[in-house]
Short mmCIF file of C-alpha atoms and ligand atoms in Angstrom, two decimals:
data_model
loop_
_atom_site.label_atom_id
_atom_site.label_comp_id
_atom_site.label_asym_id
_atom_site.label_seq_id
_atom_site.Cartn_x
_atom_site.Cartn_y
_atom_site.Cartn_z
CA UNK A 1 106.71 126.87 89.40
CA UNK A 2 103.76 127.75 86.75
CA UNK A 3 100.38 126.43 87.03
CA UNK A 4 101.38 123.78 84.16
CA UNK A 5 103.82 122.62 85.94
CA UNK A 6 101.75 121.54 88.99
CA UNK A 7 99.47 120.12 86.91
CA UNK A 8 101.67 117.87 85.37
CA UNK A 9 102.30 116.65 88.65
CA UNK A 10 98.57 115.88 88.95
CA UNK A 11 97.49 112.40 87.25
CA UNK A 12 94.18 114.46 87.77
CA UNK A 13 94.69 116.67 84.46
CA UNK A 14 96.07 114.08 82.05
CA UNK A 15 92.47 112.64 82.54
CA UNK A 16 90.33 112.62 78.92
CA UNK A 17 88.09 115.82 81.00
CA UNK A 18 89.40 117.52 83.82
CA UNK A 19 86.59 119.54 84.87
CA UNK A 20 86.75 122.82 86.91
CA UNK A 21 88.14 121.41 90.05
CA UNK A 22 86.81 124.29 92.50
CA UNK A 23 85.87 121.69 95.66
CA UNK A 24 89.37 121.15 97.19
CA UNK A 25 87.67 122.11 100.70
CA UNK A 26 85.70 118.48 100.51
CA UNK A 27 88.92 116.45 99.15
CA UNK A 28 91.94 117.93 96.75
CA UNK A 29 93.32 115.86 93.80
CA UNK A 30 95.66 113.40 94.75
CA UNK A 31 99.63 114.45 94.03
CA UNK A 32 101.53 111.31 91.62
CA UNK A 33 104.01 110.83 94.70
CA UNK A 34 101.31 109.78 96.78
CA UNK A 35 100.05 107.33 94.11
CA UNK A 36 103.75 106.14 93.17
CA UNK A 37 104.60 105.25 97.14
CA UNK A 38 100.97 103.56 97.35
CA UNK A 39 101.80 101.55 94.74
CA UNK A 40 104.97 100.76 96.40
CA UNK A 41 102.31 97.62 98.00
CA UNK A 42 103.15 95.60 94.95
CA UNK A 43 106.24 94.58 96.27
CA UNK A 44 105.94 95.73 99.96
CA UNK A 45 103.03 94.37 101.47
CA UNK A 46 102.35 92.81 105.06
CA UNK A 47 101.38 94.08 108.44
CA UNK A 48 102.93 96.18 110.28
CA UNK A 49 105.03 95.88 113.66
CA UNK A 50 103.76 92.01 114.22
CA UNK A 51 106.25 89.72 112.43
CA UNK A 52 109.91 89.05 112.07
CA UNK A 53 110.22 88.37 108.27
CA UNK A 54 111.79 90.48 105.87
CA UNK A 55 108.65 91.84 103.94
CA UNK A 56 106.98 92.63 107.13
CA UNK A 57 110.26 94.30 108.76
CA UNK A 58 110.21 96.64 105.06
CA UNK A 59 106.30 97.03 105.58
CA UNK A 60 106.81 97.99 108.86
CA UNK A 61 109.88 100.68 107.82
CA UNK A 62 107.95 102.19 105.41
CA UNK A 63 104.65 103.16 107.69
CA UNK A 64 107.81 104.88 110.30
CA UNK A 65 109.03 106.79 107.68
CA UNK A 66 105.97 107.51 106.71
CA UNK A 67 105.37 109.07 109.91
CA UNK A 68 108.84 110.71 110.30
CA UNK A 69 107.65 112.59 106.65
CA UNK A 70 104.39 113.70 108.53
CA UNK A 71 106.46 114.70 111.42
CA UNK A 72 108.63 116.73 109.43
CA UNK A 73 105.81 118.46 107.39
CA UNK A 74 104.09 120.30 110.25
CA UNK A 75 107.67 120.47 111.89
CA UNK A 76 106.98 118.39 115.64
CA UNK A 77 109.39 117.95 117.92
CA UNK A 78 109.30 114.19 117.19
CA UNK A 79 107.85 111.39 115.11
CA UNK A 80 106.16 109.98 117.82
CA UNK A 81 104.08 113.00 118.18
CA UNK A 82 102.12 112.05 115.16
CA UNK A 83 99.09 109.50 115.57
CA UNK A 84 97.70 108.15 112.41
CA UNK A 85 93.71 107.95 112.22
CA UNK A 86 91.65 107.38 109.60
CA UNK A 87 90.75 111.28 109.20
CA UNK A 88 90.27 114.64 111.03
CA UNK A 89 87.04 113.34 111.92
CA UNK A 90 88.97 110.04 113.65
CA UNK A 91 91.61 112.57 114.89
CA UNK A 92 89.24 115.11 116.39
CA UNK A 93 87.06 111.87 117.90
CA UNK A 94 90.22 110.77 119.36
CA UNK A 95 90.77 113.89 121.57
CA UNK A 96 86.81 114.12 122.69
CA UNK A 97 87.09 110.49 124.20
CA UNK A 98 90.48 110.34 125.38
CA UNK A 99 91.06 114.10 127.00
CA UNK A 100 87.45 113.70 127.12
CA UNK A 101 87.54 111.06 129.91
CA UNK A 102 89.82 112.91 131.93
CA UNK A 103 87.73 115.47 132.51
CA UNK A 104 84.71 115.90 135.03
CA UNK A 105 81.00 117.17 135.55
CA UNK A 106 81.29 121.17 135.45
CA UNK A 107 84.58 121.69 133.71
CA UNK A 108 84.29 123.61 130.18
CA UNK A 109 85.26 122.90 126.66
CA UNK A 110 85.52 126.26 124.69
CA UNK A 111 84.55 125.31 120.84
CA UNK A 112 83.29 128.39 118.42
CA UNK A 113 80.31 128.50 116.23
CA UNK A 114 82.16 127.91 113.13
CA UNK A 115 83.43 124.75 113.76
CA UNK A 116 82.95 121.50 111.33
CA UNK A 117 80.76 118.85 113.20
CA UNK A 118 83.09 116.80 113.40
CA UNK A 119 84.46 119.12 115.98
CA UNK A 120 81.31 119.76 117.29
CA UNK A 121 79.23 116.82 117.81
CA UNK A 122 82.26 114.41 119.63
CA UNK A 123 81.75 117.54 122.16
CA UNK A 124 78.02 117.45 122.45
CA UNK A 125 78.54 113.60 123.26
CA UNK A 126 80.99 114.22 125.44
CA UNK A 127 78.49 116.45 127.19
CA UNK A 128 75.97 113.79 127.38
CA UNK A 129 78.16 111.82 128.87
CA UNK A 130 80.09 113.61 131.62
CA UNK A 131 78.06 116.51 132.25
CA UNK A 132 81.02 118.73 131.04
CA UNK A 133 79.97 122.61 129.98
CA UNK A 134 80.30 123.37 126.38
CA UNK A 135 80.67 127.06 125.20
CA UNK A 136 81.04 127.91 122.17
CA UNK A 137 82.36 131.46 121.08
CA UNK A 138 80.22 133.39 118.87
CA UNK A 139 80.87 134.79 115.53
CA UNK A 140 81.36 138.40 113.96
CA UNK A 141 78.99 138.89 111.26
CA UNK A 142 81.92 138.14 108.26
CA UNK A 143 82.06 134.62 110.32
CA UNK A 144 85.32 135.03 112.14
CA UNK A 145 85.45 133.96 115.61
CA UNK A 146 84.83 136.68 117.81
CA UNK A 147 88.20 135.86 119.75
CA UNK A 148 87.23 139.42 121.75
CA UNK A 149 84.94 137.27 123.59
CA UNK A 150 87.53 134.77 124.89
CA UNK A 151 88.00 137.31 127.67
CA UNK A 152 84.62 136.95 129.28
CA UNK A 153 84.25 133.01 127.56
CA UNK A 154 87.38 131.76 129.30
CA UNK A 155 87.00 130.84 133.07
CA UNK A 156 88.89 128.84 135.34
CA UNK A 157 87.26 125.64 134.72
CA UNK A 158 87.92 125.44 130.99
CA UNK A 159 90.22 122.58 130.31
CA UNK A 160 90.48 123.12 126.38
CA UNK A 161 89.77 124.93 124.08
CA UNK A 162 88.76 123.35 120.55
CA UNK A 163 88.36 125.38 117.56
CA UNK A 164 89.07 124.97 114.26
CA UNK A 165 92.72 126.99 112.13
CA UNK A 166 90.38 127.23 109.25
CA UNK A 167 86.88 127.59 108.36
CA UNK A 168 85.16 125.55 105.79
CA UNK A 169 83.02 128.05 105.23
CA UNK A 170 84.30 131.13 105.72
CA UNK A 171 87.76 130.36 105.04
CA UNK A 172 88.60 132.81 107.86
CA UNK A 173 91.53 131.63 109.88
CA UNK A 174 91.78 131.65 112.93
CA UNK A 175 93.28 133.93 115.76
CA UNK A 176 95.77 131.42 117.05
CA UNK A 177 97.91 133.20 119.05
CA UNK A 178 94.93 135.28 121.30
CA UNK A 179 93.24 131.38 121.68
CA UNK A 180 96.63 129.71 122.58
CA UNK A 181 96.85 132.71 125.17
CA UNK A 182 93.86 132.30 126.63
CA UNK A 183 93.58 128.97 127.48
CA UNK A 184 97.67 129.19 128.97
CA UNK A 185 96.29 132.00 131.09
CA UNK A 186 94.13 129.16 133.03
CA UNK A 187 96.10 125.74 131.97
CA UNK A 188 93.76 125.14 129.58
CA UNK A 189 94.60 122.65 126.37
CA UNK A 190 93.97 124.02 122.86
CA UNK A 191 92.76 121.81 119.53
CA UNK A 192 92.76 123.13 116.56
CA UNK A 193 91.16 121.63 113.74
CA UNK A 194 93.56 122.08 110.70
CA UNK A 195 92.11 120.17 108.09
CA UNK A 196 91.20 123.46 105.79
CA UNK A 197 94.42 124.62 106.60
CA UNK A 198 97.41 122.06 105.70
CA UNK A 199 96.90 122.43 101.96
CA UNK A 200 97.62 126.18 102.20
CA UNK A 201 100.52 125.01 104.40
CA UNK A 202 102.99 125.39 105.92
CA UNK A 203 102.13 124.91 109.18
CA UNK A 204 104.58 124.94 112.06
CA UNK A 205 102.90 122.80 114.98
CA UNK A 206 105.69 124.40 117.64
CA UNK A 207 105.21 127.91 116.51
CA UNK A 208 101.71 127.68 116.88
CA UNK A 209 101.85 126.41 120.40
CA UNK A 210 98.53 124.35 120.63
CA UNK A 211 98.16 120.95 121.91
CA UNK A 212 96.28 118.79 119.63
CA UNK A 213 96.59 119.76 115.74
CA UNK A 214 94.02 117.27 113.55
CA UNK A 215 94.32 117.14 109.78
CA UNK A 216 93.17 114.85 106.84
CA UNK A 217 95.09 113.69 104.23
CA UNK A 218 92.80 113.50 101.11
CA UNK A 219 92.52 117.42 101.42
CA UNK A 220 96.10 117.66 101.58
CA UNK A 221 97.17 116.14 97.77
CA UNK A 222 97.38 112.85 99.75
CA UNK A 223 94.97 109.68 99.69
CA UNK A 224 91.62 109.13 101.42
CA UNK A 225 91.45 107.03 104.63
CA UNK A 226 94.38 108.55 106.88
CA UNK A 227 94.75 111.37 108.84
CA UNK A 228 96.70 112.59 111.40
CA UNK A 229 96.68 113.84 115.48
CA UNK A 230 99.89 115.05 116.22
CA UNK A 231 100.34 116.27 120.12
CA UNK A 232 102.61 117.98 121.95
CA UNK A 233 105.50 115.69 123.44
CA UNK A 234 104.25 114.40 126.82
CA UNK A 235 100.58 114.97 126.78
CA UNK A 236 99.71 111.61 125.01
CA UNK A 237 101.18 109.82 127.57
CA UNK A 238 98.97 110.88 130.41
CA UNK A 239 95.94 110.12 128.09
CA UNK A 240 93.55 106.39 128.50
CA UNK A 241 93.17 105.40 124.48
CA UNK A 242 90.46 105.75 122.60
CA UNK A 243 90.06 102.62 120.49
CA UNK A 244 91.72 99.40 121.89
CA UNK A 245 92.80 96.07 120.68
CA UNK A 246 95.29 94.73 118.65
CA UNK A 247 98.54 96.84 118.74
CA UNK A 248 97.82 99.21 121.35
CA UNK A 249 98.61 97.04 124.76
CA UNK A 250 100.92 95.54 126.92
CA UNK A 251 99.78 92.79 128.99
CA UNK A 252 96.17 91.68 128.95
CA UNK A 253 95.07 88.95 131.08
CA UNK A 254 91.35 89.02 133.19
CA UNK A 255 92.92 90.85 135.75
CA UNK A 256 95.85 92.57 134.60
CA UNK A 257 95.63 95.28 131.65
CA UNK A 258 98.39 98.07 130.70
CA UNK A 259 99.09 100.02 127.47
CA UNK A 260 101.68 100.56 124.97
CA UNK A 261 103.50 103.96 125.09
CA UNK A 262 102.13 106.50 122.46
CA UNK A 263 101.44 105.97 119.54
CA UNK A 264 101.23 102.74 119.41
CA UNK A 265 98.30 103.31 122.48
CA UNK A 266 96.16 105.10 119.83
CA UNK A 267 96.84 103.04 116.82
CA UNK A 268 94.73 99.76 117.55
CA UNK A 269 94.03 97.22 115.12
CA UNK A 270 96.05 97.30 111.44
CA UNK A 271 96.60 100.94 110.61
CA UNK A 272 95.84 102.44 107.24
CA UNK A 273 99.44 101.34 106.28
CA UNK A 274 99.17 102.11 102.26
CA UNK A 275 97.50 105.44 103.07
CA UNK A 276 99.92 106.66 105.35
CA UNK A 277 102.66 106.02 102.65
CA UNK A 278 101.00 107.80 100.35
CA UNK A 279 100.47 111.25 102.91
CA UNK A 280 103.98 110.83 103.79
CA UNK A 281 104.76 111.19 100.08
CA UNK A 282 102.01 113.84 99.46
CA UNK A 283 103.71 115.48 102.87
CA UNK A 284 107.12 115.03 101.28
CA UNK A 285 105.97 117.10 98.02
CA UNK A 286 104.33 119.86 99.74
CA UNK A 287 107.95 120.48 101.61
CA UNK A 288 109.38 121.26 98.63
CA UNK A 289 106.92 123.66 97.14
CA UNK A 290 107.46 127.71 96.94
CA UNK A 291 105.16 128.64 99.44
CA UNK A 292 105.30 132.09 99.08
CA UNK A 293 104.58 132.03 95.63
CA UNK A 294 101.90 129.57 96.13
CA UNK A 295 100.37 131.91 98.43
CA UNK A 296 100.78 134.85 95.46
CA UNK A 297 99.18 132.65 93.05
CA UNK A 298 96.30 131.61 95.42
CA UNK A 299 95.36 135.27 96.44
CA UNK A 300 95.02 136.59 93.23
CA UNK A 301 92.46 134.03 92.26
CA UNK A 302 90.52 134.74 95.86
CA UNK A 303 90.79 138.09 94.69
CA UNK A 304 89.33 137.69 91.21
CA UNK A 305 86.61 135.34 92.45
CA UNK A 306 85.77 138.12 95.17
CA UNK A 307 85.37 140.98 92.07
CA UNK A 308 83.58 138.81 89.96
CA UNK A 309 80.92 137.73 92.69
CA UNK A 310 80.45 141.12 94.10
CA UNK A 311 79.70 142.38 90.52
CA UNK A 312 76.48 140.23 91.02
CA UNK A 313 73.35 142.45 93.45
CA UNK A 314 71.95 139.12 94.04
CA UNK A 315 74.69 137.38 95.34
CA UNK A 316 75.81 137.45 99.59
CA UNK A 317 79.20 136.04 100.79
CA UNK A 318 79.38 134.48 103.92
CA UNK A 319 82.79 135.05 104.80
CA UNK A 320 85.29 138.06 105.47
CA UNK A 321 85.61 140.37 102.34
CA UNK A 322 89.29 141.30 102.44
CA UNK A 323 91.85 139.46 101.72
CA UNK A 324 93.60 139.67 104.65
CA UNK A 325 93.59 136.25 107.60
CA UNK A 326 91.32 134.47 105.14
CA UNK A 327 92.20 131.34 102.75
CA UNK A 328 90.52 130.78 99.29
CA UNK A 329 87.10 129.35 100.12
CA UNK A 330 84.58 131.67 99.40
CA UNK A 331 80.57 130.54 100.19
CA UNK A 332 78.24 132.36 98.77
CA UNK A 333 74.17 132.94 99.03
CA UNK A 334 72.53 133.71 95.96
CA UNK A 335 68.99 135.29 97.10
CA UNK A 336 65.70 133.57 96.11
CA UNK A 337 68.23 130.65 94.81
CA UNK A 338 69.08 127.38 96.53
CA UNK A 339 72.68 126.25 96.32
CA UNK A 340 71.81 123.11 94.99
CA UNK A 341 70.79 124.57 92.01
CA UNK A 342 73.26 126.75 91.37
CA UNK A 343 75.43 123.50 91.59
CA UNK A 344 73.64 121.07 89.49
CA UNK A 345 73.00 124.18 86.85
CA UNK A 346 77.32 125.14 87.41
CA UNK A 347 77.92 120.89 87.63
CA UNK A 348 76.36 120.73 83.97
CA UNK A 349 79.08 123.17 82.74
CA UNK A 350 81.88 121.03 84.23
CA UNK A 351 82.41 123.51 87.00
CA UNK A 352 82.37 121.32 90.45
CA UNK A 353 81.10 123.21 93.47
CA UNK A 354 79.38 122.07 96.64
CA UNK A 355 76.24 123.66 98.00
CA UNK A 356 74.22 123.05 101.22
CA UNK A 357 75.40 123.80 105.05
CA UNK A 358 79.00 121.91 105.17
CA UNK A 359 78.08 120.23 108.17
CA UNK A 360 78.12 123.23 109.81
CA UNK A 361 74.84 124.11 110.71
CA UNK A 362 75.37 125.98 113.59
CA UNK A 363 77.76 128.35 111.84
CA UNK A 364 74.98 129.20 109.27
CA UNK A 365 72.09 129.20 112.62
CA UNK A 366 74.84 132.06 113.87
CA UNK A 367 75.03 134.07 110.64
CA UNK A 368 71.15 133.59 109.88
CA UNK A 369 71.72 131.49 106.52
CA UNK A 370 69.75 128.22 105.30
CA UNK A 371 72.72 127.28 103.01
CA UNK A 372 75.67 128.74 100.68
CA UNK A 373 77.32 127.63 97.64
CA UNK A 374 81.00 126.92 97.76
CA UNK A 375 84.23 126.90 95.64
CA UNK A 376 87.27 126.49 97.35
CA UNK A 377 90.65 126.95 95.46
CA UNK A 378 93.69 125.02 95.52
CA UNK A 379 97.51 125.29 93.97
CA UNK A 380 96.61 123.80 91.02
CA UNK A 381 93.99 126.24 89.70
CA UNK A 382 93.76 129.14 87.21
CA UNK A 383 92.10 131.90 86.06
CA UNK A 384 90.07 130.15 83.60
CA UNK A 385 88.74 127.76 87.28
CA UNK A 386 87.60 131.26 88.80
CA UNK A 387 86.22 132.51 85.37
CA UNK A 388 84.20 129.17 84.43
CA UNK A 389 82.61 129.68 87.78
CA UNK A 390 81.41 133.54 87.44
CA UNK A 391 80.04 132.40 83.48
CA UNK A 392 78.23 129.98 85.13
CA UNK A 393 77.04 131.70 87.64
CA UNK A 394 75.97 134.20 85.58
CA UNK A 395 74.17 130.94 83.23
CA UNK A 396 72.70 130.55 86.49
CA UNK A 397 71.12 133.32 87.21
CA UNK A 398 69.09 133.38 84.04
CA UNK A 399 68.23 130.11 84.28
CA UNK A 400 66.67 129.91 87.65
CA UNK A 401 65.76 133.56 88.37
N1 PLP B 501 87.22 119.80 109.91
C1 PLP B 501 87.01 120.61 108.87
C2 PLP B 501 87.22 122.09 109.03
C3 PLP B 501 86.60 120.08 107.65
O1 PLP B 501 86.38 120.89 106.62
C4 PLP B 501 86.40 118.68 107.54
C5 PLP B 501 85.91 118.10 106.29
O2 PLP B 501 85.34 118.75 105.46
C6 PLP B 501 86.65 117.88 108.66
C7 PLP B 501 87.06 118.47 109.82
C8 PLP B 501 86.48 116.40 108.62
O3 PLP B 501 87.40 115.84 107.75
P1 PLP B 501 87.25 114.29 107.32
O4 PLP B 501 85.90 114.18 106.67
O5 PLP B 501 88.36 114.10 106.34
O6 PLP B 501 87.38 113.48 108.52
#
C-alpha cells in the first residue's frame, strides 16, 4: 500500500492545505471509516441498552459490535474485556480509583519516570488518599526505563506496576516482558499505558500478559472522546466501580445497593455511543493494514529525521538514538532555543510540531531538560513531512540564533 494510497483514505489530505502533519503523538488524523460509521447516527440514533424499540435495539447493536471490533483489534480473550471511557486519561483514572481502593496504607505502586501524567498524577492522588507507596523507576540517560532496577524496585508489597508501552517523549518502548515478570514474581498487577503505542499497532493484549492495557482513540485514526480499558478476564469483576449511576447497577434502594457485572459496572451514565462506532471502524481498518510494511515505511522516516537532526551541533535528542525498541517520536532540544519558538517559527511554514514538556515533567526533571520540541510520525507521512521539518529547522536556526 503506497503512501497515496493511505492518504486517500484520509479526508485529512483532500483538504484545500494539508499541512505537515508531524503531531500524531497529541491526536492522528481521523481514518474515512471512522467518519462513515459516525455518520451512521443519521439513521441510527437513541440510547443505548435502556429501551425496547427498534432504533434503540439497532443503537444498542451497533455500540456491541463496536466493542467486539475493539476486542478483536488488540486480540482479548473476550468483548467484555473492553471498557469504553472517554480516553486513556478516563481509562488510566479508572484503574487508580477502582484497583486503587482495594489497596491499603504501605502497599506500593511501581510507575517509571517517563510516564504521561495522566499516569502519574491519578497515582499521586491515590497516595494522598490511602497512604499507598509510590516508586517510580528511574530512567537511563536515552530515557528508557531502567527496567535493571526492577530487581531492587520490586518488593513484596507492590500490588502493580503502572508504566507506560510507549513514551511520548522518547518514543522508547517499553521492556514488557522483564515488567510483566517482575510484578508475577510477587502477584503484582501490571498497567500499561498504550496510548503512543496502538497506532504503530498491532498489539496483542494476551501475548503481552499485563493486566490493564489503556488506549485513546483519537491517536489511533479514530474520533476524539472514547477510549478504551481492556482487562484481563476475571479481574474486573473483583473491582468496586469507579463512576456510578445510570447503567452501571443492579438494585438501588436506601439500604440495598449491588452492581452490574463488567462492563456495564464501569460504563455509567450514556456512553460515548457515536465515538465508539467510529474506533470500532478506525479499529476495523487498522486490522487490515500491512503491518510489516507499515513498520518499513515508518523506520525509514525515523531514520531520516534522526540524520537530518544530528547533522545540526546545536540540536540534543531526548530519546534513544538507534533505531532499535523505539517508535517514531523523536523530541528534540535545540540549545539557547525554546521549543516554542522553534514551533511557532516551523508552524509558519505549515510544518505542525508541539513543543513544551508533554505533560511529563518529571521525565524531563529526570533527564535534566526544561522542554523539547516534538514531531511524531504516523502511516500516512513522507519524506517530504521529515524534510519540511529539517528546512525549517534549519529557517529556524537563523532566525532565532
Ligand atoms: N498516555 C500517553 C503516553 C499519552 O501520550 C497521552 C496523551 O498524550 C495520554 C496518556 C492521555 O491521552 P488522552 O489525552 O487521550 O486521555
Amino acid at each position: 500500500m503506497s503512501i497515496a494510497e493511505l492518504r486517500g483514505q484520509f479526508p485529512f489530505y483532500a483538504t484545500a492545505n494539508p499541512c505537515h502533519y508531524l503531531d500524531n503523538a497529541a491526536t492522528s488524523q481521523i481514518h474515512r471509516q471512522a467518519l462513515t460509521a459516525m455518520a451512521g447516527q443519521e439513521s441510527c440514533r437513541a440510547n443505548v441498552h435502556r429501551s425496547p424499540y427498534r432504533l434503540a435495539e439497532a443503537s444498542s447493536h451497533a455500540y456491541g459490535e463496536a466493542r467486539a471490533q475493539v476486542a478483536r483489534f488488540v486480540n482479548a480473550a473476550a468483548a467484555d474485556e473492553v471498557v469504553f471511557t472517554s480516553g486513556a486519561t478516563a481509562a488510566l483514572n479508572l484503574v487508580a480509583y477502582s484497583f486503587g481502593e482495594t489497596l491499603q496504607a504501605g502497599d506500593e505502586v511501581l510507575i517509571s519516570a517517563a510516564e504521561h501524567h495522566s499516569n502519574f498524577v491519578p497515582w499521586l492522588r491515590l497516595r494522598q488518599r490511602t497512604g499507598i507507596r509510590l516508586r517510580v523507576l528511574p530512567l537511563l540517560p536515552d530515557g528508557r526505563i531502567a527496567t535493571a532496577s526492577l530487581a531492587e524496585m520490586v518488593t513484596e508489597r507492590c500490588r502493580l506496576i503502572a508504566v507506560t508501552h510507549c513514551s511520548n517523549v522518547t518514543g522508547a518502548v517499553t521492556d514488557v516482558h522483564a515488567v510483566v515478570a517482575a510484578a508475577r514474581a510477587v502477584g503484582a498487577k501490571v498497567l500499561l499505558d498504550g496510548a503512543q503505542q496502538v497506532q504503530h499497532g498491532p498489539v496483542d493484549v494476551q501475548k503481552l500478559g499485563a493486566d490493564f492495557y489503556a488506549f485513546s482513540s483519537h491517536k489511533c485514526f479514530g474520533p476524539t472522546g472514547v477510549g478504551v480499558l481492556w482487562t484481563r478476564g476475571g479481574v474486573l469483576e473483583r473491582l468496586p466501580p469507579f463512576l456510578t449511576g445510570g447503567g452501571m447497577v443492579g438494585l438501588v434502594s436506601l439500604e440495598t445497593l449491588s452492581f452490574a457485572s463488567p462492563p456495564a459496572r464501569f460504563e455509567a451514565g450514556t456512553p460515548p455511543v457515536a465515538q465508539a462506532v467510529g474506533l470500532g471502524a478506525a479499529a476495523a481498518w487498522m486490522m487490515t493494514l500491512p503491518w510489516a510494511e507499515v513498520h518499513r515505511v515508518e523506520s525509514a522516516l525515523l531514520a531520516r529525521l534522526l540524520d537530518g537532526l544530528a547533522t545540526f551541533p546545536t540540536v540534543r535528542l531526548i530519546g534513544p538514538a538507534d533505531l532499535e525498541a523505539r517508535l517514531p517520536i523523536v523530541s528534540f532540544e535545540v540549545r539557547g532555543i525554546h521549543p516554542h519558538d522553534v514551533c511557532q517559527v516551523l508552524g509558519e511554514r505549515e510544518v505542525a510540531l508541539r513543543g513544551g514538556n508533554h505533560c511529563a515533567q518529571p521525565l524531563f526533571a529526570a533527564l535534566g531538560s526544561a522542554g523539547a520540541t516534538r514531531a511524531s510520525i504516523a502511516l500516512y507521512n513522507d519524506a517530504a513531512d521529515v524534510d519540511a521539518l529539517l528546512d525549517g529547522l534549519e529557517h529556524a536556526l537563523k532566525v532565532l540564533s
